[in-house]
Structures are given as C-alpha cells and as structure tokens.
Coordinates of C-alpha atoms and ligand atoms in Angstrom, one line a residue:
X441 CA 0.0 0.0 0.0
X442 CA 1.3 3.3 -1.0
X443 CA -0.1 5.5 1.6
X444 CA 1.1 8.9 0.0
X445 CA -0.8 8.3 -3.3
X446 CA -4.3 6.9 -1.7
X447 CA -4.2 10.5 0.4
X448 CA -3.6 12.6 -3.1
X449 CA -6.5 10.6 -5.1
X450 CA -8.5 11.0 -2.1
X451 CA -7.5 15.0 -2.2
X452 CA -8.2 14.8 -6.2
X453 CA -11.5 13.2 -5.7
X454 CA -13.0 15.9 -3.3
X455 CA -11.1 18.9 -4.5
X456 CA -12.7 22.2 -6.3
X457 CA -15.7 21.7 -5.3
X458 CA -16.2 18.7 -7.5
X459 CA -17.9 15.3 -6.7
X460 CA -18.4 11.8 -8.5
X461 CA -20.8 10.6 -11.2
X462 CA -22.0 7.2 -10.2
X463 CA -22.6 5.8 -13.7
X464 CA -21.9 2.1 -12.2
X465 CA -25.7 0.6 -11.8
X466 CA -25.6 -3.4 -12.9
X467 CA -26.9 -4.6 -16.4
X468 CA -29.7 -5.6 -14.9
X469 CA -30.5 -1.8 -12.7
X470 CA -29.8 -0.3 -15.9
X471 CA -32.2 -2.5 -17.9
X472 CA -35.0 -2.1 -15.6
X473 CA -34.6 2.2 -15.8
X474 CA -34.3 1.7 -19.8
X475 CA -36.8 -0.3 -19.7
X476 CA -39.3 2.7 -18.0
X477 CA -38.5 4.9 -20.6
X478 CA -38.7 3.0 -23.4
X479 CA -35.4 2.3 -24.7
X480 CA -33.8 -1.1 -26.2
X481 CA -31.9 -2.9 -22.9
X482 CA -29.1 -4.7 -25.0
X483 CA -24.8 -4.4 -24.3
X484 CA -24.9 -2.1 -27.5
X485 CA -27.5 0.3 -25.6
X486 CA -26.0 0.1 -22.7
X487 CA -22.7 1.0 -24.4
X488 CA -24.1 3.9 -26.5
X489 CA -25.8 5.4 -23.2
X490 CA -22.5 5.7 -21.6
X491 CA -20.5 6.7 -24.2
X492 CA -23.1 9.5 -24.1
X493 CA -21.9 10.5 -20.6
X494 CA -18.2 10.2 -20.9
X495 CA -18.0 12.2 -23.9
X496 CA -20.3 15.1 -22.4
X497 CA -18.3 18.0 -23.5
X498 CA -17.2 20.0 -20.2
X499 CA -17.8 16.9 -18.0
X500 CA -14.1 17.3 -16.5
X501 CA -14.6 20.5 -15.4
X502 CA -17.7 19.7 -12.9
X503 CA -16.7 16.0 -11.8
X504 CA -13.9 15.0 -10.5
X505 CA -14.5 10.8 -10.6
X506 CA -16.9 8.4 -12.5
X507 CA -18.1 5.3 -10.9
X508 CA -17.8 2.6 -13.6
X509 CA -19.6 -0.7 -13.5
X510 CA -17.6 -4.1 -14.8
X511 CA -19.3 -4.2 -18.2
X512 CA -18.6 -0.1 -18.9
X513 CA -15.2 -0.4 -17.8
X514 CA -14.2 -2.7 -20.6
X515 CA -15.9 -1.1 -23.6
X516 CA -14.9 1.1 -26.0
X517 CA -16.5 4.2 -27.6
X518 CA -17.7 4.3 -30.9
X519 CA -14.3 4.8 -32.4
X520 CA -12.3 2.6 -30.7
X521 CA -11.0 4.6 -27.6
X522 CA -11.1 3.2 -24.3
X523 CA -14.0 4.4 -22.0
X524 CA -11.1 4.9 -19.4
X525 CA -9.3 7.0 -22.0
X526 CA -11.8 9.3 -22.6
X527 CA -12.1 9.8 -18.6
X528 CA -8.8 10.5 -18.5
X529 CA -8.3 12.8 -21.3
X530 CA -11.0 14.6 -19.7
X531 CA -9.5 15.1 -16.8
X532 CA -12.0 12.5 -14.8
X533 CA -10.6 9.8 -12.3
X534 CA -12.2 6.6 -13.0
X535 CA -13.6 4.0 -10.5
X536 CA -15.2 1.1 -10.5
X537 CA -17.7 -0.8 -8.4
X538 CA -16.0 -4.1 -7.1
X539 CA -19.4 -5.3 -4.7
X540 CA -21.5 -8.3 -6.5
X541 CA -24.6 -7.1 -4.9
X542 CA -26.6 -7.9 -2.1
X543 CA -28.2 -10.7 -1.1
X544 CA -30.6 -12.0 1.8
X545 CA -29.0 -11.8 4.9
X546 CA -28.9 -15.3 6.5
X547 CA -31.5 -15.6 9.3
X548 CA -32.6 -11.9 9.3
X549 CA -35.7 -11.5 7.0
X550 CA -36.0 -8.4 5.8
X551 CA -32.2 -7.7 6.0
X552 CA -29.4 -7.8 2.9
X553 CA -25.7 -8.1 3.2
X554 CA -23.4 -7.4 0.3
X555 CA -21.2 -10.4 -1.0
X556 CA -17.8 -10.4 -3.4
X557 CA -15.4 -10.5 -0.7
X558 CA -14.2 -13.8 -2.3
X559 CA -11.3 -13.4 -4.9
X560 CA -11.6 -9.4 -4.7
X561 CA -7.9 -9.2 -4.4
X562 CA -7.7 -11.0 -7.9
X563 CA -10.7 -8.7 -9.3
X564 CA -9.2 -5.3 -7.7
X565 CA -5.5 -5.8 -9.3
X566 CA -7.1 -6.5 -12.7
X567 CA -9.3 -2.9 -12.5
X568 CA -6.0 -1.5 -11.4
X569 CA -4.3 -2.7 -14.6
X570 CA -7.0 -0.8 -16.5
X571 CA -6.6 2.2 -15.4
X572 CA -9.5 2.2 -12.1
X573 CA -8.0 4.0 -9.3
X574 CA -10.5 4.2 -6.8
X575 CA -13.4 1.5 -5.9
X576 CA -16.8 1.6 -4.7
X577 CA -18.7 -1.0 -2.5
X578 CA -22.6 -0.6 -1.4
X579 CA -23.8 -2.0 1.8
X580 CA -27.7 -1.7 1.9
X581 CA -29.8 -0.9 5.2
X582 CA -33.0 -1.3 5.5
X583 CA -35.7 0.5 8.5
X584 CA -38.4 -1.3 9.7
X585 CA -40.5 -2.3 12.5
X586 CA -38.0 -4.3 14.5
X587 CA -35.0 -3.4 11.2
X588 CA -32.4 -3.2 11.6
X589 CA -30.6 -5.7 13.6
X590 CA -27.6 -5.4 15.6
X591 CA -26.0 -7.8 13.8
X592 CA -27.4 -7.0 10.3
X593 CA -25.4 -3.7 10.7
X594 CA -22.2 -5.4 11.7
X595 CA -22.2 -8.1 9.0
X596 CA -22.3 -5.4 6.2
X597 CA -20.0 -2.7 8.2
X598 CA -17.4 -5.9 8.7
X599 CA -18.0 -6.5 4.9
X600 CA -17.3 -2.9 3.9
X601 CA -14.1 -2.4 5.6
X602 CA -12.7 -6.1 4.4
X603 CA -13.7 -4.6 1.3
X604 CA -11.9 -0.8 2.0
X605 CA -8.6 -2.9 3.1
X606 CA -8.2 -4.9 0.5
X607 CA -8.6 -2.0 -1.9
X608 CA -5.9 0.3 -0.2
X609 CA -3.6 -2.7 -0.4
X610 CA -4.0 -2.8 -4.3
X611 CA -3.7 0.8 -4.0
X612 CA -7.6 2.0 -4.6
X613 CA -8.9 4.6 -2.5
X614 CA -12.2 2.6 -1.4
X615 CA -15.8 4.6 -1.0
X616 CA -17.2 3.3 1.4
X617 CA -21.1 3.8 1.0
X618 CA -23.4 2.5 3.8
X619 CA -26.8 3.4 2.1
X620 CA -30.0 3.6 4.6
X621 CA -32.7 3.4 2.3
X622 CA -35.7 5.7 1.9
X623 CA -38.2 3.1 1.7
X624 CA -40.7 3.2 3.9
X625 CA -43.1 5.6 6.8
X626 CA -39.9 6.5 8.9
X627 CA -39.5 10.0 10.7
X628 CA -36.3 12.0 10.0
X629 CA -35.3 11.7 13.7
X630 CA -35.8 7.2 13.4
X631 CA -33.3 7.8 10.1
X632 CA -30.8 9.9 11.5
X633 CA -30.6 7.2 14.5
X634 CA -30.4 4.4 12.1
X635 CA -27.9 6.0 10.2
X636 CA -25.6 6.9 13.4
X637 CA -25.5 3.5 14.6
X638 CA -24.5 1.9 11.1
X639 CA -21.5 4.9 10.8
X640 CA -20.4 3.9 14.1
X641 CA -20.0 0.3 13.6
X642 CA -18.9 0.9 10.1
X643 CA -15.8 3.3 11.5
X644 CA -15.3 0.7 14.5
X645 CA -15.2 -2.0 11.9
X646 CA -12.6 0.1 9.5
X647 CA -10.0 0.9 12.0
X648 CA -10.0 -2.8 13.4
X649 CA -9.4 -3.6 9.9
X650 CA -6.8 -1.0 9.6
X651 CA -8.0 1.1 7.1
X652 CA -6.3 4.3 6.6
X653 CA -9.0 6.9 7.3
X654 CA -6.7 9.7 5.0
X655 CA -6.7 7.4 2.2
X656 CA -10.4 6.9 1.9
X657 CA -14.3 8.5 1.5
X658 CA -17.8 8.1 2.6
X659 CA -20.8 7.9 0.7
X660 CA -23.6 8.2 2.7
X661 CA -27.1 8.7 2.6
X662 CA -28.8 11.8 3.5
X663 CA -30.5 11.5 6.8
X664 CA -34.1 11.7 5.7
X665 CA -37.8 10.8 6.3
X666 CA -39.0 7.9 4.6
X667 CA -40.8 8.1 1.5
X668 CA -44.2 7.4 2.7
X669 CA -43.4 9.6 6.2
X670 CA -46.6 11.9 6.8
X671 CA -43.8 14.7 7.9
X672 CA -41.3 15.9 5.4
X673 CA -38.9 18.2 7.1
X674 CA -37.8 20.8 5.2
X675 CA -34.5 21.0 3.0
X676 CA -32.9 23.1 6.1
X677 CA -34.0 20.8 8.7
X678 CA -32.9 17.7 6.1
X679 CA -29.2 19.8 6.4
X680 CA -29.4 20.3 9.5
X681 CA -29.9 16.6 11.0
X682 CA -27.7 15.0 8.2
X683 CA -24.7 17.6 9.5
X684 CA -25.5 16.8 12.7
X685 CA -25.4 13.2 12.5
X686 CA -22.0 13.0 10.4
X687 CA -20.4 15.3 12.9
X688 CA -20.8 12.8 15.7
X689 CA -19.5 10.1 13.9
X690 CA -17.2 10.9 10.6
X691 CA -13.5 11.6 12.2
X692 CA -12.1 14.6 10.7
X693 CA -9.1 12.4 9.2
X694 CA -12.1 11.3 6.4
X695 CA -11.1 13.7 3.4
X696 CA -14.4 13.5 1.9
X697 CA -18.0 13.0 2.4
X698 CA -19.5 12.3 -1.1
X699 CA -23.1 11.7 -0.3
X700 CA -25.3 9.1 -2.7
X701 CA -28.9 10.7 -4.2
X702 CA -30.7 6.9 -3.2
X703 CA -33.9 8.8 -5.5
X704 CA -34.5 11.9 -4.8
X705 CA -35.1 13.8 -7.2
X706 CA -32.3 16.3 -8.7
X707 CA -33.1 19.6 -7.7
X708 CA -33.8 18.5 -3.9
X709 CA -30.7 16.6 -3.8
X710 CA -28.5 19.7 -5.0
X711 CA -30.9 22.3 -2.4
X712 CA -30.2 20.2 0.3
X713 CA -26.3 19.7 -0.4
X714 CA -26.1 23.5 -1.0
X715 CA -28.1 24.1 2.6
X716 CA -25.4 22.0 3.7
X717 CA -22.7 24.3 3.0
X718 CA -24.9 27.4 3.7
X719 CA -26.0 27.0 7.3
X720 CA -22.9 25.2 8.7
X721 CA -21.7 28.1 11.1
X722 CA -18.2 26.5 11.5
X723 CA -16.0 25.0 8.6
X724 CA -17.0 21.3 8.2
X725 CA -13.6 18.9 9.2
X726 CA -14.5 17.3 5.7
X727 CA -15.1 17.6 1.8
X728 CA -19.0 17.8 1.3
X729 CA -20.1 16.9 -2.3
X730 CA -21.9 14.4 -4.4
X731 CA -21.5 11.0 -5.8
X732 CA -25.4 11.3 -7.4
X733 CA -26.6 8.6 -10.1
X734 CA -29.8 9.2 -10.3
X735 CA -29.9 13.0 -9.2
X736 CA -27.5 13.2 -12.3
X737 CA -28.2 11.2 -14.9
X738 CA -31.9 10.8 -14.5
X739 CA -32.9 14.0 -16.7
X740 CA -30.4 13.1 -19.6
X741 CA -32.1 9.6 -19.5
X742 CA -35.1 10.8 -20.2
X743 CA -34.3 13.2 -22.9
X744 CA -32.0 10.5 -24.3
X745 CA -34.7 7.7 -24.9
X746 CA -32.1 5.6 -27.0
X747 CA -32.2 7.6 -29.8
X748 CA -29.3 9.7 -31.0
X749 CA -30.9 12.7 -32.3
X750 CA -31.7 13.6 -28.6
X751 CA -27.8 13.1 -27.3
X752 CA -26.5 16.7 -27.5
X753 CA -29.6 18.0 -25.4
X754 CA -29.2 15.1 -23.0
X755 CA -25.5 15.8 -22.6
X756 CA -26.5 19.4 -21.4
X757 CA -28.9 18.1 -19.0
X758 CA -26.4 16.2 -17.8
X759 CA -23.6 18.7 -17.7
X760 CA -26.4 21.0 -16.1
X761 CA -27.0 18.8 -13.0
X762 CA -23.5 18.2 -12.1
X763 CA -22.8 21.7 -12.2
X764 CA -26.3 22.5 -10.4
X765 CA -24.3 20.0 -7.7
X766 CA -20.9 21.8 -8.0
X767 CA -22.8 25.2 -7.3
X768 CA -24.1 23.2 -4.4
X769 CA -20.5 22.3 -2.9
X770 CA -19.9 26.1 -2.6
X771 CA -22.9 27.1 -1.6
X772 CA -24.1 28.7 -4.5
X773 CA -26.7 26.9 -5.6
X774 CA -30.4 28.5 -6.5
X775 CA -33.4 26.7 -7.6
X776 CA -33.4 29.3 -10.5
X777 CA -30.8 27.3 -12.4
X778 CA -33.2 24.6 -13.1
X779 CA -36.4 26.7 -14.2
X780 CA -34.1 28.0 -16.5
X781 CA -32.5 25.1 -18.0
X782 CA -36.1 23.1 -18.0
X783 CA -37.4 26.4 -20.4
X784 CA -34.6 25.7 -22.4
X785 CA -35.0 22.0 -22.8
X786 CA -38.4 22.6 -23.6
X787 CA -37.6 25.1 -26.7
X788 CA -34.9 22.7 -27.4
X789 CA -37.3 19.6 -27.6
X790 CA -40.2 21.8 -29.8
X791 CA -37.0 22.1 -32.3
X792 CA -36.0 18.9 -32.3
X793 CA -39.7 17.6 -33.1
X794 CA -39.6 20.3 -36.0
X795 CA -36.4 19.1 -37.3
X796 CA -37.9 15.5 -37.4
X797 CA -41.0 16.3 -39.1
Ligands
13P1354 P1 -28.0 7.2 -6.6 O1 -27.4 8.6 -6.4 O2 -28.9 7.0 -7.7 O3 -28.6 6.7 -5.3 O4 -26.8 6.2 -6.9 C1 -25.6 6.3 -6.2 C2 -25.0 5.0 -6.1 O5 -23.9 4.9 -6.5 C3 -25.8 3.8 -5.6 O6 -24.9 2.8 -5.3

C-alpha cells in the first residue's frame, strides 16, 4: 500500500468543489430504468448510453471521478477509444464498483448483506491494470419495524471495511457507502438514528481492519424521512440533521463526504447539499459533495430515450445537473438554475420535433 498516493487521489477526488458521477448501476439496474422509458436494454444500448456520458463536453470541469460498472469499464467508444481513455483525457478519475450485490441476509428476513469478498484481491488488481484508481462497495440498510438488527449492521459494516482494506492494499482509495434506504413511513429523527449507529460500527469496523481513514471516503445517505413519512422536514432541517449526525460520527481524518442521491429527485438533492454548506456556522472537518446517479443522470435519461438525435440535449442536461451540484458544494446553488434550464430544454425539444418532421 502506498499511503502517499491513496491520500492525493483521495484530495483529487473531493477537490474544487467537485464530486463523482456514479454511472456504475448493474446490467440488470440499468435495464429495468431503460426499460421505463422505453429504450432497447441490450450491451450495445447500454454502451451507446454511456459513451453518451463520458463524452459530455465540459464533464471534466464539474466531476472530478466516474463510478464505472464491470461491463462499462471494458468497452470502448464508438471509435475505438477506451471508455477509461476518454475519462482520463477529460481530466476525470475513473472507479469502478467491485461489490457483486446484495443478497438475503442469513437468518434476518427483511435484511441484505453485500457479497464479493471472495477473490476481490484478484478482481481489484485486474481494475488497477485498467486504469481504475478508486473503488466503490454498497452496503444496503434497510428501517423497519423491529429493522435493523444489531448484527445486520455489523455483518455489512465488517463487509465494507474487508472490502476498503483490500482496496488500499492494491492501491484503490475505497468509498465506502453505507446506504439507509428511503423506503418506507420513517421519521427524519428514526433515520438519523439508524444512520448513526450503522456509521459507528462501520468506523469501528474500518480501523479494526486498519483502514487508513486519510486514504479513503464516505458515501452516505442523506438523513431523511422515509418516503411514505406523513412529515417531510424541510430542506434546512434535512441539512441540519444529516450535518448533525455525520459530525458525531465521521473523524475529521475522512477527506471526503461524497453523499449518494438513493432517489431523490435532482433539484432537492443539490438544495439540500447546498443548505449544507450554507448554514454550517463553523467550517465542516471534511469535503462535502456528491457522488449522485440518479440525481444526475436521470434528466439526460429521459431526454435521451435511446435515440441519437436527442444526445446533444441530453448531454446538457447532464452537464447542467453536475454543475447544479458543484454550485451546491460552494454554496451557490439557486433553484433558479433549473427553471431556467427546464425552459430551455423545452424550446430545445419543440426544435427537435420540428427538425424530425
Ligand atoms: P443514486 O445517487 O442514484 O442513489 O446512486 C448512487 C449509487 O452509487 C448507488 O450505489
């Protein structure tokens, strides 16, 4: 392990303001959200869609990192040129996913723990070789009734810092994200409780495993009401409690804190990361920025709809929400941006309808 160059990815990956693109759901994740709007789920689409987002002109200077899944990370664009190539030229850090996915938790229904612990040594030097130099492993949490268990949250905190070693070892800056999920009628305050208690045994469980806390990030959720909660806080009090929370339990030697979206929607998920950095009184110990998928890539999706005609506007829209989330890392974010850019994606759709006809 080469301490000194985990610490200056780490730096790289949270500095300017800049955050991650997670563009690393599964085959199958990505098939099920082509499949809602319509487009073709086959290798080739899945290919075109993210040669799409690598090539976005200007990507570089709003993102700092891409999250790549297995499949994206060995193909090629159009014209021959590495997906990792393109990154790089673009000034982008690639990363890769290295978890398998989650599974039923033995003996805990209602519980998931994450596998691909075995042979991830093997798997993480071969991403190294390609050019991945950071890795990302989800551990899922879900809230119920009596959910979740003590030892629900330990299994997957153990998993993510086996997971966090191994990677500094092969020289991979791991993110480590511990996702609580949304689903469901919790209150704000039952989330942020949940989500101390996993952070807690997840840091217990990452210095017993020696992880180097320098070398490394968190991607966490946003402590938030459920879904179906009668009481939605607002986006200040959403700020507030997720500050709150990550100050008791993130040590300051974390560089970064590179929070997931987990489905809400875009504009909410850069107004609350911006209240973040507004209404802190005292300078946060860490980075605080994004590692959105859906709160990115969702809008460009949707313009996109597998057809190529639409790619130019849906690389705007793209562009538009990770700079909507860099404004957000300093602060300067204003719901104004996105009424403006939804007027012009709206003019631009009326032309492109005209230019079909
Ligand atoms: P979302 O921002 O869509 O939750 O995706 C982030 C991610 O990487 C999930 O593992």
């Amino acid at each position: 392990m080469n301490s000194r160059t985990l610490i200056e990815t780490a730096k790289a990956l949270v500095a300017d303001a800049k955050g991650l693109l997670a563009m690393d759901e599964s085959n199958s994740t990505c098939d099920k959200r082509f499949a809602k709007s319509g487009i073709e789920q086959s290798e080739e689409t899945r290919r075109a869609y993210r040669e799409l987002l690598v090539t976005t002109p200007g990507l570089g200077d709003v993102i700092s990192g891409a999250i790549l899944y297995d499949e994206t990370i060995r193909q090629r664009g159009k014209d021959g040129t590495p997906f990792i190539e393109t990154l790089v030229g673009a000034g982008i850090i690639p990363g890769i996913k290295v978890d398998i996915g989650a599974k039923d938790l033995a003996g805990h229904p209602g519980e998931l723990i994450t596998e691909g612990l075995d042979g991830l040594r093997v798997r993480l030097k071969e991403y190294v070789d390609m050019g991945a130099r950071f890795a990302k492993w989800r551990a899922i949490i879900v809230i119920g009734d009596a959910l979740p268990s003590r030892s629900g949250i330990d299994a997957n905190a153990h998993a993510l810092a086996r997971y966090a070693c191994l990677s500094q070892e092969c020289g991979l800056v791991p993110v480590v994200e511990p996702e609580v999920l949304m689903d469901g009628n919790h209150t704000l305050s039952r989330c942020e409780e949940v989500t101390e208690d996993v952070l807690s045994s997840v840091f217990s469980h990452l210095r017993a495993q020696r992880v180097l806390l320098e070398g490394m990030l968190l991607k966490p959720n946003m402590v938030l009401p459920g879904l179906s909660c009668a009481t939605q806080e607002s986006v200040d009090e959403v700020a507030d409690a997720t500050i709150r929370c990550l100050l008791r339990v993130v040590p300051a030697a974390v560089p970064g804190i590179m929070f997931l979206s987990g489905g809400q929607s875009g504009e909410l998920a850069s107004a609350r990361l911006n209240a973040m950095h507004t209404r802190a009184k005292e300078p946060l110990p860490w980075a605080v920025a994004f590692s959105f998928g859906r709160a990115i890539q969702q809008p460009a999706l949707e313009i996109w709809r597998g057809e190529e005609i639409h790619a130019k506007d849906a690389q705007q829209a793209l562009h538009h929400r990770a700079a909507c989330n860099r404004a957000a890392c300093r602060g300067e974010y204003r719901g104004e941006m996105d009424r403006k850019s939804s007027e012009q994606t709206s003019s631009n759709n009326n032309r492109n309808k005209v230019a079909v006809a």
